[in-house]
Amino acid sequence: MAEERDGIPQIEASELEQLLKTKDDNTVIVDVREVEEYVEGHIPNIPLVPMSSIPMVIDEFDKSKEYVFVCRSGGRSQNVSLYFKDQGFEKVINFSGGMLSWHGETNEGMENVVKDIKDLYK
């Protein structure tokens, strides 16, 4: 995490890949793209909470966790990170290159579309 933008730490694909390997229960990685984009290809086991639905469910997120947000290119996930910061979340990180920079494994389909925020923590 060498870079920070607007107070939000930025990570690259290699750092996200490392986070996925370590599986820390305190770090939650969330894809914030729209359902159609997620279905076309997403990082395996990463849950989807579309950016458009976040304001309606923000109070259900656990402020003690660290969140890493993923989108197509890093723009929407940066905006979600800023929104979380504005809502009092201290530990938010943006995957700066987004799915365009991801060269690891991907899955297609509705693998992990979150219907209840509590499912993020299982």
mmCIF file of C-alpha atoms in Angstrom:
data_model
loop_
_atom_site.group_PDB
_atom_site.id
_atom_site.type_symbol
_atom_site.label_atom_id
_atom_site.label_comp_id
_atom_site.label_asym_id
_atom_site.label_seq_id
_atom_site.Cartn_x
_atom_site.Cartn_y
_atom_site.Cartn_z
ATOM 1 C CA MET A 1 0.000 0.000 0.000
ATOM 2 C CA ALA A 2 2.449 2.575 -1.176
ATOM 3 C CA GLU A 3 -0.139 5.023 -2.466
ATOM 4 C CA GLU A 4 -2.994 6.942 -0.915
ATOM 5 C CA ARG A 5 -5.620 8.951 -2.789
ATOM 6 C CA ASP A 6 -7.912 11.418 -1.002
ATOM 7 C CA GLY A 7 -7.010 9.716 2.282
ATOM 8 C CA ILE A 8 -7.851 6.226 0.982
ATOM 9 C CA PRO A 9 -5.068 3.602 0.784
ATOM 10 C CA GLN A 10 -4.778 2.074 -2.693
ATOM 11 C CA ILE A 11 -3.724 -1.510 -3.399
ATOM 12 C CA GLU A 12 -2.734 -3.211 -6.614
ATOM 13 C CA ALA A 13 -3.590 -6.677 -7.928
ATOM 14 C CA SER A 14 -0.581 -8.361 -6.309
ATOM 15 C CA GLU A 15 -1.541 -6.971 -2.894
ATOM 16 C CA LEU A 16 -5.162 -8.046 -3.318
ATOM 17 C CA GLU A 17 -3.988 -11.504 -4.317
ATOM 18 C CA GLN A 18 -1.947 -11.678 -1.103
ATOM 19 C CA LEU A 19 -4.954 -10.593 0.969
ATOM 20 C CA LEU A 20 -7.028 -13.354 -0.609
ATOM 21 C CA LYS A 21 -4.378 -15.928 0.316
ATOM 22 C CA THR A 22 -4.111 -14.842 3.967
ATOM 23 C CA LYS A 23 -7.891 -14.959 4.639
ATOM 24 C CA ASP A 24 -8.000 -12.565 7.591
ATOM 25 C CA ASP A 25 -11.442 -12.597 9.257
ATOM 26 C CA ASN A 26 -11.105 -8.876 9.986
ATOM 27 C CA THR A 27 -10.723 -7.970 6.312
ATOM 28 C CA VAL A 28 -13.781 -8.106 4.074
ATOM 29 C CA ILE A 29 -13.326 -7.760 0.316
ATOM 30 C CA VAL A 30 -16.445 -6.520 -1.485
ATOM 31 C CA ASP A 31 -17.173 -6.169 -5.200
ATOM 32 C CA VAL A 32 -19.311 -3.032 -5.712
ATOM 33 C CA ARG A 33 -20.095 -3.352 -9.429
ATOM 34 C CA GLU A 34 -23.575 -3.967 -10.760
ATOM 35 C CA VAL A 35 -24.997 -7.496 -10.957
ATOM 36 C CA GLU A 36 -24.574 -7.722 -14.752
ATOM 37 C CA GLU A 37 -20.852 -6.940 -14.504
ATOM 38 C CA TYR A 38 -20.334 -9.375 -11.624
ATOM 39 C CA VAL A 39 -22.074 -12.194 -13.498
ATOM 40 C CA GLU A 40 -19.773 -11.697 -16.498
ATOM 41 C CA GLY A 41 -16.684 -12.259 -14.349
ATOM 42 C CA HIS A 42 -15.578 -11.769 -10.756
ATOM 43 C CA ILE A 43 -12.857 -12.847 -8.366
ATOM 44 C CA PRO A 44 -13.884 -16.206 -6.834
ATOM 45 C CA ASN A 45 -15.604 -16.002 -3.448
ATOM 46 C CA ILE A 46 -15.700 -12.202 -3.413
ATOM 47 C CA PRO A 47 -19.211 -11.091 -2.447
ATOM 48 C CA LEU A 48 -21.161 -8.532 -4.450
ATOM 49 C CA VAL A 49 -22.882 -5.558 -2.832
ATOM 50 C CA PRO A 50 -23.702 -3.178 -5.705
ATOM 51 C CA MET A 51 -22.656 0.426 -5.156
ATOM 52 C CA SER A 52 -26.231 1.546 -5.805
ATOM 53 C CA SER A 53 -27.495 -0.435 -2.796
ATOM 54 C CA ILE A 54 -24.822 0.608 -0.286
ATOM 55 C CA PRO A 55 -26.558 3.741 1.077
ATOM 56 C CA MET A 56 -29.574 1.604 1.997
ATOM 57 C CA VAL A 57 -27.500 -0.986 3.901
ATOM 58 C CA ILE A 58 -24.530 1.031 5.216
ATOM 59 C CA ASP A 59 -25.746 0.769 8.824
ATOM 60 C CA GLU A 60 -25.567 -3.031 8.630
ATOM 61 C CA PHE A 61 -21.799 -3.067 7.966
ATOM 62 C CA ASP A 62 -19.507 -3.779 10.922
ATOM 63 C CA LYS A 63 -17.321 -0.718 11.638
ATOM 64 C CA SER A 64 -14.705 -2.862 13.375
ATOM 65 C CA LYS A 65 -13.819 -4.631 10.100
ATOM 66 C CA GLU A 66 -11.455 -3.535 7.359
ATOM 67 C CA TYR A 67 -13.041 -3.275 3.896
ATOM 68 C CA VAL A 68 -11.382 -3.577 0.508
ATOM 69 C CA PHE A 69 -13.597 -2.454 -2.371
ATOM 70 C CA VAL A 70 -13.377 -3.740 -5.947
ATOM 71 C CA CYS A 71 -15.002 -2.428 -9.131
ATOM 72 C CA ARG A 72 -14.207 -2.403 -12.857
ATOM 73 C CA SER A 73 -11.418 0.199 -12.909
ATOM 74 C CA GLY A 74 -11.071 1.541 -9.362
ATOM 75 C CA GLY A 75 -13.278 4.623 -9.673
ATOM 76 C CA ARG A 76 -16.523 3.415 -8.146
ATOM 77 C CA SER A 77 -14.676 1.483 -5.445
ATOM 78 C CA GLN A 78 -12.798 4.698 -4.572
ATOM 79 C CA ASN A 79 -16.135 6.518 -4.264
ATOM 80 C CA VAL A 80 -17.507 3.745 -2.047
ATOM 81 C CA SER A 81 -14.357 3.951 0.088
ATOM 82 C CA LEU A 82 -14.837 7.717 0.480
ATOM 83 C CA TYR A 83 -18.500 7.203 1.367
ATOM 84 C CA PHE A 84 -17.577 4.635 4.035
ATOM 85 C CA LYS A 85 -15.018 7.084 5.469
ATOM 86 C CA ASP A 86 -17.706 9.799 5.579
ATOM 87 C CA GLN A 87 -19.933 7.357 7.477
ATOM 88 C CA GLY A 88 -17.282 6.811 10.176
ATOM 89 C CA PHE A 89 -15.526 3.688 8.900
ATOM 90 C CA GLU A 90 -11.818 3.911 9.677
ATOM 91 C CA LYS A 91 -10.419 0.956 7.724
ATOM 92 C CA VAL A 92 -11.259 1.183 4.030
ATOM 93 C CA ILE A 93 -9.018 0.346 1.079
ATOM 94 C CA ASN A 94 -9.504 0.722 -2.665
ATOM 95 C CA PHE A 95 -8.352 -1.820 -5.258
ATOM 96 C CA SER A 96 -7.047 0.916 -7.544
ATOM 97 C CA GLY A 97 -6.789 -0.987 -10.827
ATOM 98 C CA GLY A 98 -10.092 -2.786 -10.468
ATOM 99 C CA MET A 99 -11.015 -5.838 -12.476
ATOM 100 C CA LEU A 100 -9.257 -4.375 -15.522
ATOM 101 C CA SER A 101 -5.941 -4.998 -13.741
ATOM 102 C CA TRP A 102 -6.868 -8.424 -12.318
ATOM 103 C CA HIS A 103 -5.114 -11.298 -14.071
ATOM 104 C CA GLY A 104 -5.921 -13.989 -11.529
ATOM 105 C CA GLU A 105 -8.717 -16.529 -11.563
ATOM 106 C CA THR A 106 -12.281 -15.389 -12.245
ATOM 107 C CA ASN A 107 -15.694 -17.020 -12.053
ATOM 108 C CA GLU A 108 -18.914 -16.249 -13.899
ATOM 109 C CA GLY A 109 -22.443 -16.277 -12.552
ATOM 110 C CA MET A 110 -24.267 -15.325 -9.372
ATOM 111 C CA GLU A 111 -21.795 -17.006 -7.016
ATOM 112 C CA ASN A 112 -21.974 -14.656 -4.036
ATOM 113 C CA VAL A 113 -24.525 -11.873 -4.487
ATOM 114 C CA VAL A 114 -25.202 -10.625 -0.959
ATOM 115 C CA LYS A 115 -28.853 -10.433 0.035
ATOM 116 C CA ASP A 116 -28.178 -9.821 3.742
ATOM 117 C CA ILE A 117 -25.088 -7.899 4.893
ATOM 118 C CA LYS A 118 -24.677 -10.299 7.814
ATOM 119 C CA ASP A 119 -23.695 -12.925 5.226
ATOM 120 C CA LEU A 120 -20.449 -10.984 4.630
ATOM 121 C CA TYR A 121 -19.170 -12.058 8.023
ATOM 122 C CA LYS A 122 -19.838 -15.807 7.803
#
